Coordinates of N, CA and C in Angstrom, one line a residue:
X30 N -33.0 -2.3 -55.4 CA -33.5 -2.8 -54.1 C -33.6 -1.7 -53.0
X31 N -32.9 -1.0 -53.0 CA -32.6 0.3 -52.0 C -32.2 1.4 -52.9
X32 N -33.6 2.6 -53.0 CA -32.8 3.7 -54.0 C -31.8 4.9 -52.9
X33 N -31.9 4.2 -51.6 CA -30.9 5.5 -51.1 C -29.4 4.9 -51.4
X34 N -29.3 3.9 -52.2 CA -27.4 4.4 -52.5 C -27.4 4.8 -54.1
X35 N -28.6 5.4 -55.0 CA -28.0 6.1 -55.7 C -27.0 6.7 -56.2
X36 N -27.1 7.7 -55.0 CA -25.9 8.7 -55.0 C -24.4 8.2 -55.1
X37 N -24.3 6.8 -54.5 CA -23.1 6.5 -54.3 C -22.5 5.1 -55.6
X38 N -23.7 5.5 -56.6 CA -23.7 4.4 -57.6 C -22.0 4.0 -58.3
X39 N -21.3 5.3 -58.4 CA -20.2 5.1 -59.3 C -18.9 5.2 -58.1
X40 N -18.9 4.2 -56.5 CA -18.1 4.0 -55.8 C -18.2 2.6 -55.7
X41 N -19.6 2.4 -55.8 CA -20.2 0.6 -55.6 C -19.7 -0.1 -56.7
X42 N -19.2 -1.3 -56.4 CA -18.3 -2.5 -57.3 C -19.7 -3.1 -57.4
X43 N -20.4 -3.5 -56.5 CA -21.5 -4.8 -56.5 C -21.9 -4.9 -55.1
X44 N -23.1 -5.9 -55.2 CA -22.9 -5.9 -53.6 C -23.8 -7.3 -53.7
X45 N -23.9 -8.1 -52.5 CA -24.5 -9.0 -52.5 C -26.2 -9.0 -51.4
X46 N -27.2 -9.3 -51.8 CA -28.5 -9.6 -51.3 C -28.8 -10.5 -50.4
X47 N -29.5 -10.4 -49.3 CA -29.8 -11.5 -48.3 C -30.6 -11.4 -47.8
X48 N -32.1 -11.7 -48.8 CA -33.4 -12.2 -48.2 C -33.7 -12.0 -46.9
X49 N -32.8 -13.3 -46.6 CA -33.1 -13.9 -44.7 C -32.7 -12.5 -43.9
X50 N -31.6 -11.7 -44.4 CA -31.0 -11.0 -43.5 C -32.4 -10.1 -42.5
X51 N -31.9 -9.8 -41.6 CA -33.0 -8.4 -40.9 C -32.3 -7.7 -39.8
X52 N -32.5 -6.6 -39.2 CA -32.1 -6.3 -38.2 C -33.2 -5.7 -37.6
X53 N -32.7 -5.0 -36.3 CA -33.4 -4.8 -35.0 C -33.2 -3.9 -34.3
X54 N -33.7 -3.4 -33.0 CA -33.4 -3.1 -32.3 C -33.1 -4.0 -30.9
X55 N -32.0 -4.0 -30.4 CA -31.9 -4.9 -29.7 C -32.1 -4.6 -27.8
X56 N -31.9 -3.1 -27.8 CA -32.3 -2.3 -26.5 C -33.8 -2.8 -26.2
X57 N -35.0 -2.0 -27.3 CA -36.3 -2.1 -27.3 C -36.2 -3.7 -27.2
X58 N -35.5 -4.7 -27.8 CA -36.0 -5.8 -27.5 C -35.5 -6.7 -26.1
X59 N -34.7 -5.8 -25.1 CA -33.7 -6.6 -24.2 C -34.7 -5.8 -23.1
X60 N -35.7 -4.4 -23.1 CA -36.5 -3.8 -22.3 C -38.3 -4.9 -22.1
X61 N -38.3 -5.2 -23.8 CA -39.8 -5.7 -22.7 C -39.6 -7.5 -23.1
X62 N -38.5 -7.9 -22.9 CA -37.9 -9.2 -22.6 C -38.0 -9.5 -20.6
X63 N -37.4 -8.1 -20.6 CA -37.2 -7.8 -19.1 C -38.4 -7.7 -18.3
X64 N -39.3 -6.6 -18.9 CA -40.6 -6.7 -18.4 C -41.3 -8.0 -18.3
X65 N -41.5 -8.4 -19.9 CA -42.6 -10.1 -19.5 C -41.5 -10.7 -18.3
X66 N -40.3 -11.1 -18.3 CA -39.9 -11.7 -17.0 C -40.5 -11.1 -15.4
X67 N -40.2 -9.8 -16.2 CA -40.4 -9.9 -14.2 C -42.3 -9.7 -14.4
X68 N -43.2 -9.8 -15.0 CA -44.4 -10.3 -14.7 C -44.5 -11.8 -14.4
X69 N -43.6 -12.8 -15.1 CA -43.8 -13.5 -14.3 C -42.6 -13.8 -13.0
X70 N -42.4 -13.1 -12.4 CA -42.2 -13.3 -11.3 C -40.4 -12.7 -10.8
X71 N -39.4 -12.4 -12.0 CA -37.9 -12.3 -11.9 C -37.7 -11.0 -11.3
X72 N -36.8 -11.1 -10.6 CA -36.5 -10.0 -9.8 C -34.8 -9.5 -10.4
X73 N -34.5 -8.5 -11.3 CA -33.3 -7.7 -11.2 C -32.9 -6.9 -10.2
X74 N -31.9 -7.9 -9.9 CA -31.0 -7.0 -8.8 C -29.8 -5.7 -9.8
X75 N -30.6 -4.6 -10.0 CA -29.5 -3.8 -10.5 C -28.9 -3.2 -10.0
X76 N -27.4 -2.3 -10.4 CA -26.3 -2.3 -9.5 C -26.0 -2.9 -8.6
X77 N -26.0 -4.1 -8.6 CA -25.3 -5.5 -7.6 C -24.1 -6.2 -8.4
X78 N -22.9 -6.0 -7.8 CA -21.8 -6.4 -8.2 C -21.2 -7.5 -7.7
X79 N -21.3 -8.8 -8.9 CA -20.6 -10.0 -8.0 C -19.4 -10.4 -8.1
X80 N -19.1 -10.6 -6.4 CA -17.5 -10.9 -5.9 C -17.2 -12.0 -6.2
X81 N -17.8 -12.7 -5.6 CA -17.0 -14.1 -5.7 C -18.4 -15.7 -6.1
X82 N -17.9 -16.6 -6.3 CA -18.4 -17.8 -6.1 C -18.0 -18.5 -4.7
X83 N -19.1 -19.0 -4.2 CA -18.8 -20.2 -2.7 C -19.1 -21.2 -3.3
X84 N -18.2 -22.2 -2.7 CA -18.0 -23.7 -3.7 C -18.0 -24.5 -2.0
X85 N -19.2 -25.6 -2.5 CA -18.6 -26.7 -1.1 C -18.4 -27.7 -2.2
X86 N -17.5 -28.6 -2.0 CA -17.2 -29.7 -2.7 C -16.9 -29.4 -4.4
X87 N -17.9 -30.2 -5.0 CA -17.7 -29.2 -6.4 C -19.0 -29.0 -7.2
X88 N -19.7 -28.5 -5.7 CA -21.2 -27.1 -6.1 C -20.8 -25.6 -5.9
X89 N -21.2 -25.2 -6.6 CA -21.4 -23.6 -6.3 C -22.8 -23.5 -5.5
X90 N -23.0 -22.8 -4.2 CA -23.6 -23.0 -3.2 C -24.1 -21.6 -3.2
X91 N -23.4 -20.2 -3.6 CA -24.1 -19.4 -3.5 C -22.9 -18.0 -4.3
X92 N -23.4 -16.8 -4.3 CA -22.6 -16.1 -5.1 C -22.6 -14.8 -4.2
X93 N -21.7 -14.3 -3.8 CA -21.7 -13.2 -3.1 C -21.3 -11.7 -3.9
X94 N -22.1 -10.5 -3.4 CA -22.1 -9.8 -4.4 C -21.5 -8.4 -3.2
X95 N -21.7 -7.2 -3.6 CA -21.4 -6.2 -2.8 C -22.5 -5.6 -2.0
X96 N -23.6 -6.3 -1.9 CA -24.8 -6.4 -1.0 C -25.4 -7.1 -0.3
X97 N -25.8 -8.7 -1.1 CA -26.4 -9.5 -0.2 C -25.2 -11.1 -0.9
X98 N -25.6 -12.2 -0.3 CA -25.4 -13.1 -0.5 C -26.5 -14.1 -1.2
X99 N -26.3 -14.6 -3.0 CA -27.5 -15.2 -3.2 C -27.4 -16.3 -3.2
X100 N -28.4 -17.2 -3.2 CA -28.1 -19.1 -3.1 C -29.0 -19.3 -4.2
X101 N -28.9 -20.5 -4.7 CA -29.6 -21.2 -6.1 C -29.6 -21.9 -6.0
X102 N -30.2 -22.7 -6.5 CA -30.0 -24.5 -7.2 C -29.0 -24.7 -8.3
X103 N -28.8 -23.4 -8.9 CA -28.0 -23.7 -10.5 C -27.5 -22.1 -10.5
X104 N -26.7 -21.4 -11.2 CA -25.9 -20.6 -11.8 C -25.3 -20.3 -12.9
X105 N -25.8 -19.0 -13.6 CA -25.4 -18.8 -15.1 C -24.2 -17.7 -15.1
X106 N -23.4 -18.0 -15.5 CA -22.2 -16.4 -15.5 C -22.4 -16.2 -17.1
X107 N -22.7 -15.1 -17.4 CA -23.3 -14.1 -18.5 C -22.7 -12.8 -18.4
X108 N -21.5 -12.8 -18.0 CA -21.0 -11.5 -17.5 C -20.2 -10.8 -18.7
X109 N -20.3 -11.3 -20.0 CA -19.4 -10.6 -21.2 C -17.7 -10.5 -20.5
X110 N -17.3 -9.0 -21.0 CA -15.8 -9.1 -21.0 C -15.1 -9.7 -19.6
X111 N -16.1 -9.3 -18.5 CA -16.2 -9.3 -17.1 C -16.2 -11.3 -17.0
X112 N -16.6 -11.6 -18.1 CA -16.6 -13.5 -17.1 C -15.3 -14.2 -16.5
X113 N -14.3 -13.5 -17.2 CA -12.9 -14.7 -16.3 C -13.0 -14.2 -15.1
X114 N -13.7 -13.0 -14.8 CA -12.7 -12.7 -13.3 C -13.2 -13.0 -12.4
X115 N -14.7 -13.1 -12.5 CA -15.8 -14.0 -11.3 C -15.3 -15.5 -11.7
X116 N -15.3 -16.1 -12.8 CA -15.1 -17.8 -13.1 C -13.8 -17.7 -12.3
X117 N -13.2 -17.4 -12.4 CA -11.8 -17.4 -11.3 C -12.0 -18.5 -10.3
X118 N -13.2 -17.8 -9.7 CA -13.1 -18.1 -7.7 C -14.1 -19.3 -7.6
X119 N -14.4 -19.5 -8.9 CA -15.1 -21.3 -9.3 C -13.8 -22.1 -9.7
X120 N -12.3 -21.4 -10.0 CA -11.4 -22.6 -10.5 C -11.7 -22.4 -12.2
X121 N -12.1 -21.7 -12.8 CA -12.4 -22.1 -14.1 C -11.8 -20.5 -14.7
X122 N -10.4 -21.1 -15.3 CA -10.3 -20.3 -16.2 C -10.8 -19.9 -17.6
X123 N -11.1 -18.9 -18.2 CA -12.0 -18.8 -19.4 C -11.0 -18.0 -20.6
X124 N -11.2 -18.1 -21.8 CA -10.2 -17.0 -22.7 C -11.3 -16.5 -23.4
X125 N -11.8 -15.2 -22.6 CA -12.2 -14.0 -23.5 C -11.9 -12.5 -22.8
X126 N -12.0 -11.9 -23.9 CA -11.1 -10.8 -24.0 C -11.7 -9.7 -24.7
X127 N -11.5 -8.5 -24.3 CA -12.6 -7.7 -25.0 C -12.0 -6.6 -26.0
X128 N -12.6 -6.9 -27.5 CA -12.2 -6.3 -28.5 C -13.2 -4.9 -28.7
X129 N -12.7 -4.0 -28.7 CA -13.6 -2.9 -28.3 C -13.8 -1.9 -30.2
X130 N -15.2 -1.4 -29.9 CA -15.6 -1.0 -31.3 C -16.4 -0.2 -31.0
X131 N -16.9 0.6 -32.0 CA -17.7 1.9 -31.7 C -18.8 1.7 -32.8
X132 N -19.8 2.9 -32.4 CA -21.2 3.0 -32.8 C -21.6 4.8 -32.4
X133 N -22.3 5.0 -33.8 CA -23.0 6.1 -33.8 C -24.2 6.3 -34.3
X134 N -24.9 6.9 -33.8 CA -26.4 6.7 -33.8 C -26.8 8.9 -34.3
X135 N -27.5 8.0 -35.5 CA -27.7 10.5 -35.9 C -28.5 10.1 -36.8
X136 N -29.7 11.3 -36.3 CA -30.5 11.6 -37.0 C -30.7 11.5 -38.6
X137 N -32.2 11.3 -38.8 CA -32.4 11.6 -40.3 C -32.5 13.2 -41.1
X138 N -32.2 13.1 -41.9 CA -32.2 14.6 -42.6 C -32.8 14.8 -43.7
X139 N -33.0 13.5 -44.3 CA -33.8 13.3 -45.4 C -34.3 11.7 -45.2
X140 N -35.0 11.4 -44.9 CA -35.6 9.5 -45.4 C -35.4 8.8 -46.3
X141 N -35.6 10.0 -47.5 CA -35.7 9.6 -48.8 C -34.3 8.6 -48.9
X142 N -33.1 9.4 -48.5 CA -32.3 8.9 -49.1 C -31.0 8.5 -47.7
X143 N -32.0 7.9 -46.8 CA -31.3 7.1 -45.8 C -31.7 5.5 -46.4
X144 N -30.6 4.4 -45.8 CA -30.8 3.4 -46.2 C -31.9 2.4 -45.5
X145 N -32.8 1.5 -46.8 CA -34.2 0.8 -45.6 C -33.6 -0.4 -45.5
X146 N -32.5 -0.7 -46.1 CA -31.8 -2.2 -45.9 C -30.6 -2.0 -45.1
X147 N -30.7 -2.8 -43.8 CA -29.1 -3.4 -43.3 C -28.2 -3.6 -44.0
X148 N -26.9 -2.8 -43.9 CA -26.2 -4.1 -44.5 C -24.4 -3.8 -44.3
X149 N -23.3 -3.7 -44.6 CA -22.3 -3.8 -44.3 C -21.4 -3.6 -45.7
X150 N -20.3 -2.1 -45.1 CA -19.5 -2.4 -46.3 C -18.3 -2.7 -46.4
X151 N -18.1 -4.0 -47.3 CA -16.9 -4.7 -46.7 C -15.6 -4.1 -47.3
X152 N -15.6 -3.2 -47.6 CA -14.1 -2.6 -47.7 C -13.8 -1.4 -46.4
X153 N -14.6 -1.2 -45.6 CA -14.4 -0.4 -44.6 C -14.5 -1.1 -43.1
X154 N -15.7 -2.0 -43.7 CA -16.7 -2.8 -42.4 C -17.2 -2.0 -41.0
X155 N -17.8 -1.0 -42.1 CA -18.7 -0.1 -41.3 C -20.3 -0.7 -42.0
X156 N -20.9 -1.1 -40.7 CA -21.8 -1.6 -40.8 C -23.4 -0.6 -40.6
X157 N -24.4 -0.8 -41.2 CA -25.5 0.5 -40.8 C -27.1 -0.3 -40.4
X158 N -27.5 0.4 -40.1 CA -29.0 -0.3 -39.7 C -30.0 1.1 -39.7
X159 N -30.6 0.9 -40.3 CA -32.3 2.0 -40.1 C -32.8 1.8 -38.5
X160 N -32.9 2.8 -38.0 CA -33.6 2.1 -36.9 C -34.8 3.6 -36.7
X161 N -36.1 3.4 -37.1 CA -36.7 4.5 -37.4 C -36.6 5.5 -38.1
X162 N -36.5 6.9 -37.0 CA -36.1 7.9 -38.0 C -34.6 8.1 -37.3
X163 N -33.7 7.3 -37.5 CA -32.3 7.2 -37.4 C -31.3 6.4 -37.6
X164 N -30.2 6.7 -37.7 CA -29.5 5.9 -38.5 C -28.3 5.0 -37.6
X165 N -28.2 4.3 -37.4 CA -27.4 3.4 -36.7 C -26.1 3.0 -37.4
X166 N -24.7 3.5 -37.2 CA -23.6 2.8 -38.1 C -22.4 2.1 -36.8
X167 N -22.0 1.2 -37.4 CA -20.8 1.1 -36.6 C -19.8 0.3 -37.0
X168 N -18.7 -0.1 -36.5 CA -17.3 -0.5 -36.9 C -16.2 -0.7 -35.9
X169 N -15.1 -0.8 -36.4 CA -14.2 -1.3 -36.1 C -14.1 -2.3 -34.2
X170 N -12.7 -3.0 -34.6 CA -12.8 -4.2 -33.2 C -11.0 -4.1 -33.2
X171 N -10.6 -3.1 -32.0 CA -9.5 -3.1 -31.5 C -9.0 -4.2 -30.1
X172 N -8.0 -4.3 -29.6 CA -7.5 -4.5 -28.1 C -6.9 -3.8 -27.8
X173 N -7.7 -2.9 -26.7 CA -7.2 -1.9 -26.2 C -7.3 -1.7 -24.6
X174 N -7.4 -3.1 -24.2 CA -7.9 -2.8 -22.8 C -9.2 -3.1 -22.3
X175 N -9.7 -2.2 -21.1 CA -11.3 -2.4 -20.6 C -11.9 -1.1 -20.7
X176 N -10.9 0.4 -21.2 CA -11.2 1.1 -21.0 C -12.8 1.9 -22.3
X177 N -13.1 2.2 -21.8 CA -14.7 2.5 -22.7 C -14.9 3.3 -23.0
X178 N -13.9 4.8 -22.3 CA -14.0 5.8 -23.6 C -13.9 5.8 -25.1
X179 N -13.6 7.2 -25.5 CA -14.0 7.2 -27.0 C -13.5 8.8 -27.2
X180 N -13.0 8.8 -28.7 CA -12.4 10.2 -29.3 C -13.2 10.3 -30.3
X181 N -13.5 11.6 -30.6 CA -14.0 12.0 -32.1 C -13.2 11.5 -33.3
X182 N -11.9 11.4 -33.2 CA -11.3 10.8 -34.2 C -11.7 9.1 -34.4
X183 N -12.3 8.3 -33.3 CA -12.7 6.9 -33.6 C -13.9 7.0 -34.2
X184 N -14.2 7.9 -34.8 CA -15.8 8.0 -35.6 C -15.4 8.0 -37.0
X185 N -14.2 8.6 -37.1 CA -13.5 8.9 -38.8 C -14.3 8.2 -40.1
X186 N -13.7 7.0 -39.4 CA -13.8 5.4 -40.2 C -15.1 5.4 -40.6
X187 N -16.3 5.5 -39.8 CA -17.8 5.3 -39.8 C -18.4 6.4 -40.6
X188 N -18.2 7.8 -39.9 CA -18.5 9.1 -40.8 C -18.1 9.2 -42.0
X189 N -16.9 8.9 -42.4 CA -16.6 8.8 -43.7 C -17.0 7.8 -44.6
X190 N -17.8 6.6 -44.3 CA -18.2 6.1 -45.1 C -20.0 6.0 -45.5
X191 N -20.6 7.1 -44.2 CA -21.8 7.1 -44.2 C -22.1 8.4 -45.1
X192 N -20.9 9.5 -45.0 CA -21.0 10.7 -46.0 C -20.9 9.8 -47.3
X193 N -20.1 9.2 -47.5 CA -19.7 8.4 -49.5 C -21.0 8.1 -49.6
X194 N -21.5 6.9 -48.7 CA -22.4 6.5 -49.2 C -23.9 6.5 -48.8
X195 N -24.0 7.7 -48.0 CA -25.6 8.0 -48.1 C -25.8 9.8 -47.8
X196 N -24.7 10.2 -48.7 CA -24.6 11.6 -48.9 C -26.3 12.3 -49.0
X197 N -26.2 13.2 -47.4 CA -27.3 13.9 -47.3 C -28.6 13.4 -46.3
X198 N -28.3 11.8 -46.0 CA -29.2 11.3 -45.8 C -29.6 12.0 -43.6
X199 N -28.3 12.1 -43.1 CA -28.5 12.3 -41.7 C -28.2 13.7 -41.2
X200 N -28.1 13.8 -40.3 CA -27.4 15.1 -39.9 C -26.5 15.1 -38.5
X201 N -25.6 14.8 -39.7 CA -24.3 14.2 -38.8 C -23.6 15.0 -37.5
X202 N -23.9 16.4 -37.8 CA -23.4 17.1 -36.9 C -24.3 16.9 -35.3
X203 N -25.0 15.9 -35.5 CA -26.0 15.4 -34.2 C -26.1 14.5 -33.8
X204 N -24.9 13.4 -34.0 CA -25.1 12.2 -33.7 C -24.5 12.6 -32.4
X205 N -25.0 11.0 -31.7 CA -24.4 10.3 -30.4 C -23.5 9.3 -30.5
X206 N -22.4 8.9 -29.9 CA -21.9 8.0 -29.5 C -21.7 7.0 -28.8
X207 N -21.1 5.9 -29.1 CA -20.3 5.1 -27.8 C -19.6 4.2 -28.0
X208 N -18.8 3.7 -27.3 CA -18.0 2.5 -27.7 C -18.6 1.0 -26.5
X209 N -17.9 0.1 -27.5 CA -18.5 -1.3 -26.4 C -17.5 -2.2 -26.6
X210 N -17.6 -3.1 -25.9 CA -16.3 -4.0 -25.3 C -17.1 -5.8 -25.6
X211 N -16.6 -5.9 -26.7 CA -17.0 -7.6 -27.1 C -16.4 -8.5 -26.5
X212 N -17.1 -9.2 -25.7 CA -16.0 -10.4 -25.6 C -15.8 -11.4 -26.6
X213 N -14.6 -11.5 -26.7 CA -14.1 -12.2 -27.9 C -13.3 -13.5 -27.3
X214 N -13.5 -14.7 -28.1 CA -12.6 -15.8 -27.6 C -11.4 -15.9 -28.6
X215 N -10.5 -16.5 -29.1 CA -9.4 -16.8 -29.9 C -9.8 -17.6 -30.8
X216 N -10.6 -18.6 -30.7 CA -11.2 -19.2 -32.0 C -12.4 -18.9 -32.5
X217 N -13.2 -18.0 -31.4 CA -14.5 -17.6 -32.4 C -15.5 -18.1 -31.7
X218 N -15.8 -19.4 -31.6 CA -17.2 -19.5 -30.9 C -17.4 -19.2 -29.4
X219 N -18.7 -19.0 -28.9 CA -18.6 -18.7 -27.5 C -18.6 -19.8 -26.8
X220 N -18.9 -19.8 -25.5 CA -18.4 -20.8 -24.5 C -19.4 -21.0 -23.6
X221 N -20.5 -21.8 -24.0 CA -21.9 -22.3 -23.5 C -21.7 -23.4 -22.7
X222 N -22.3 -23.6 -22.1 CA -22.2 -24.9 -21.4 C -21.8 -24.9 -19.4
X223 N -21.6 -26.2 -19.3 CA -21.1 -26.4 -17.8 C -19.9 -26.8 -17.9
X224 N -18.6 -26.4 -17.0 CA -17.6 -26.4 -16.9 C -17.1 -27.3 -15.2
X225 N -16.6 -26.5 -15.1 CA -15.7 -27.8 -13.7 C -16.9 -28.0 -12.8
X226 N -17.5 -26.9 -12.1 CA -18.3 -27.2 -11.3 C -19.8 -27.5 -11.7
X227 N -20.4 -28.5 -10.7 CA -21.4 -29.1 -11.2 C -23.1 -28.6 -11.1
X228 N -23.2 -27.2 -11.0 CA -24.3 -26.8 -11.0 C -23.8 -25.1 -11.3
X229 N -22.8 -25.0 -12.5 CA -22.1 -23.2 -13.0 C -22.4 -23.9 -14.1
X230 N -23.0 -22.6 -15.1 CA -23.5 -22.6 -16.4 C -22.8 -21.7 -16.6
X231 N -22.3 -21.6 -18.4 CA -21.4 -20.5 -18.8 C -22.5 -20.2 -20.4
X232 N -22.3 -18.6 -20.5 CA -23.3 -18.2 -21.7 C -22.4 -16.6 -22.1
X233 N -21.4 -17.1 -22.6 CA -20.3 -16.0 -22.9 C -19.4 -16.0 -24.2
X234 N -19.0 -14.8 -24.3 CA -17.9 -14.7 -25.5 C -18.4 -14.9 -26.6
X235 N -19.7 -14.6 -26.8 CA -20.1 -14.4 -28.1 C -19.8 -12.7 -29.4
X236 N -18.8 -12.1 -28.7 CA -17.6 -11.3 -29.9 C -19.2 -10.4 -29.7
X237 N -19.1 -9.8 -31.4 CA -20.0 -8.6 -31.5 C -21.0 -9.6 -32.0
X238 N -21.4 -10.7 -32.0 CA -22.7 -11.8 -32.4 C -23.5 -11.8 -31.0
X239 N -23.3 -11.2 -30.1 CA -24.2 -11.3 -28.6 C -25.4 -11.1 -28.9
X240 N -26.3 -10.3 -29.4 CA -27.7 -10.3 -29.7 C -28.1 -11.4 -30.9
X241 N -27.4 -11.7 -32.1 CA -27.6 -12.0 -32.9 C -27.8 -13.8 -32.3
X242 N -26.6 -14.1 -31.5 CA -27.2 -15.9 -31.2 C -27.7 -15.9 -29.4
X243 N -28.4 -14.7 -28.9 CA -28.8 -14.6 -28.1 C -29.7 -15.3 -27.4
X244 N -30.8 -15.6 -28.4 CA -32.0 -16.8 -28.3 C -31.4 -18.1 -28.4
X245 N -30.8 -18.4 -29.5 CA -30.5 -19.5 -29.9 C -29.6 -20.1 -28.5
X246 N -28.4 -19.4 -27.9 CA -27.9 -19.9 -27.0 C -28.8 -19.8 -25.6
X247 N -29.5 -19.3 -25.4 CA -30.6 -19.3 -24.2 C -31.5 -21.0 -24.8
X248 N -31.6 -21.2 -25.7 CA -32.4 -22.4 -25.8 C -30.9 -23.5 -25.7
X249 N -30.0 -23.4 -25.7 CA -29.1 -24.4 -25.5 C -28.9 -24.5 -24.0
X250 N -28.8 -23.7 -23.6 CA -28.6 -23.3 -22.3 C -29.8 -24.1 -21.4
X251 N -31.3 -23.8 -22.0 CA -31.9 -24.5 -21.3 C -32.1 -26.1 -21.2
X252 N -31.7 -26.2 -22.3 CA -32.0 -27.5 -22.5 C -30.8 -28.5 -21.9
X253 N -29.3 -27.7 -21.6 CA -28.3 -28.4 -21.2 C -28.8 -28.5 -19.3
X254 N -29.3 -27.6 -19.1 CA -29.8 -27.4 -17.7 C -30.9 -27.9 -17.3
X255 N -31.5 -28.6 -18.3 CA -32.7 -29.3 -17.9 C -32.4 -31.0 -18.5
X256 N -31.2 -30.9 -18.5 CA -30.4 -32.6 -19.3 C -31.3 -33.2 -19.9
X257 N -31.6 -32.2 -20.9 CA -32.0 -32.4 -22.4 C -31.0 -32.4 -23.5
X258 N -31.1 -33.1 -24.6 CA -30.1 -33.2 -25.8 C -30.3 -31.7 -26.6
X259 N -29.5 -31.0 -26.6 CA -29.9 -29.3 -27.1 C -30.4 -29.6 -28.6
X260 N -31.2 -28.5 -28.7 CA -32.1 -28.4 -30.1 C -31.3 -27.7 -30.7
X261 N -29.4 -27.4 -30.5 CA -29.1 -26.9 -31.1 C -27.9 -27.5 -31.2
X262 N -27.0 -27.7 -32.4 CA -25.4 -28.4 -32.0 C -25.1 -27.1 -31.6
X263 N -24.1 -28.1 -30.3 CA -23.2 -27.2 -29.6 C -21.4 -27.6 -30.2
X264 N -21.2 -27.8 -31.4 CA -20.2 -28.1 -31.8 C -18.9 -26.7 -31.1
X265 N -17.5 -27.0 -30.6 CA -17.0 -25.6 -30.8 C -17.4 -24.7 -29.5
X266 N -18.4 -24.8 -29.0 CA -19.3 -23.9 -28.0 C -18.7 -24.7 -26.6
X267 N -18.0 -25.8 -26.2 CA -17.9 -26.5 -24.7 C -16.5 -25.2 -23.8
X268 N -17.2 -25.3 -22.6 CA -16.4 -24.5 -22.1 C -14.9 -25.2 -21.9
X269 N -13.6 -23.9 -22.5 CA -12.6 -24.4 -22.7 C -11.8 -23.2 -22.2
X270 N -10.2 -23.6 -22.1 CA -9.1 -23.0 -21.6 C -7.8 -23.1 -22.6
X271 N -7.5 -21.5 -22.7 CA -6.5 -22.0 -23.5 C -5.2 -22.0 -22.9
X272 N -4.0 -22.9 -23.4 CA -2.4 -22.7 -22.7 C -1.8 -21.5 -23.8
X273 N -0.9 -20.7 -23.0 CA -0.1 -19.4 -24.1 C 1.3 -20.5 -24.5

């Protein structure tokens, strides 16, 4: 199926095939997502930081940020690790929490023998993706805080399984890094829906699955917001609180 894990033929136990599977880029796809919006008409307020929720009765009336004051009809908090601290000042506690993982991105060195299939190895769970002429790997999911740095030693785990297993393919001595901060809930699914107040929508805690049920929950989303029956079960997904 893929002759770039030749090399690594007599470490491979087996592996399993998945058709459906695909990957992506999900930057190039979050950039002209952004653009068709704002052709028709959306305005990103970037670097605008929101403070609080204003609540009369039990509407959220407007959302104050560290520049202007905005008003709506409705309100989505989409804020990843960042959602309990704004849901706060609506009354709505939330449980997610951010499990933090890294990603390295390096050059090709040979094609031949970089990998054309996604896919994931589950005795390390460093995962890889082709993304042109480069190679996308990443791994591990700690609690370590909100902090977003990163050491050359948290690459170990990834590097070492990208040399086993696609020995020659990059040129490792040129990768880039970074680390990112999942929000993660305690049971797993994220937390879609409307919660205490009657016009705050929640679209959060979807762990390291955020691009992957990114559509699917924007069609739930709309459909809960336009008091439609969702085209999708929301089993698991209602905004909840947990007691310690």
């Amino acid at each position: 199926m893929d002759p770039a894990f030749g090399p690594a033929r007599s470490v491979l136990a087996g592996a399993l095939f998945v058709p459906s599977d695909a990957s992506g880029n999900s930057e190039l796809f979050t950039q002209i997502l952004a653009q068709r919006c704002r052709d028709r008409g959306v305005v990103f307020a970037m670097g605008t930081t929101a403070r609080r929720f204003v609540l009369d009765r039990n509407r959220v009336t407007a959302v104050e940020t560290d520049q202007v004051r905005l008003t709506a009809d409705a309100f989505v908090l989409a804020l990843g690790v960042a959602s309990p601290f704004l849901s706060r000042s609506a009354g709505q506690s939330l449980p997610v929490y951010p499990a933090k993982g890294y990603s390295l991105t390096v050059p090709l060195a040979d094609p031949a023998k970089a990998p054309t299939l996604p896919g994931v190895d589950e005795k390390t769970l460093v995962a890889w993706s082709r993304m042109g002429e480069s190679l996308r790997m990443s791994s591990t999911a700690e609690f370590a805080g909100y902090g977003r740095g990163w050491e050359p030693s948290d690459l170990d785990n990834i590097l070492a399984a990208g040399r086993e297993l696609f020995p020659g393919a990059a040129d490792w001595d040129k990768l880039t890094a970074r680390s990112c901060l999942r929000p993660m809930t305690p049971d797993g699914p994220p937390i879609i829906g409307k919660g205490k107040r009657d016009n705050l929508f929640y679209n959060t805690g979807h762990g390291h699955m955020g691009w992957t049920m990114a559509c699917g929950s924007s069609r739930i989303l709309a459909d809960l917001m336009a008091g439609r029956s969702p085209a999708i079960a929301t089993d698991g997904m209602q905004v909840r609180a947990f007691r310690h």
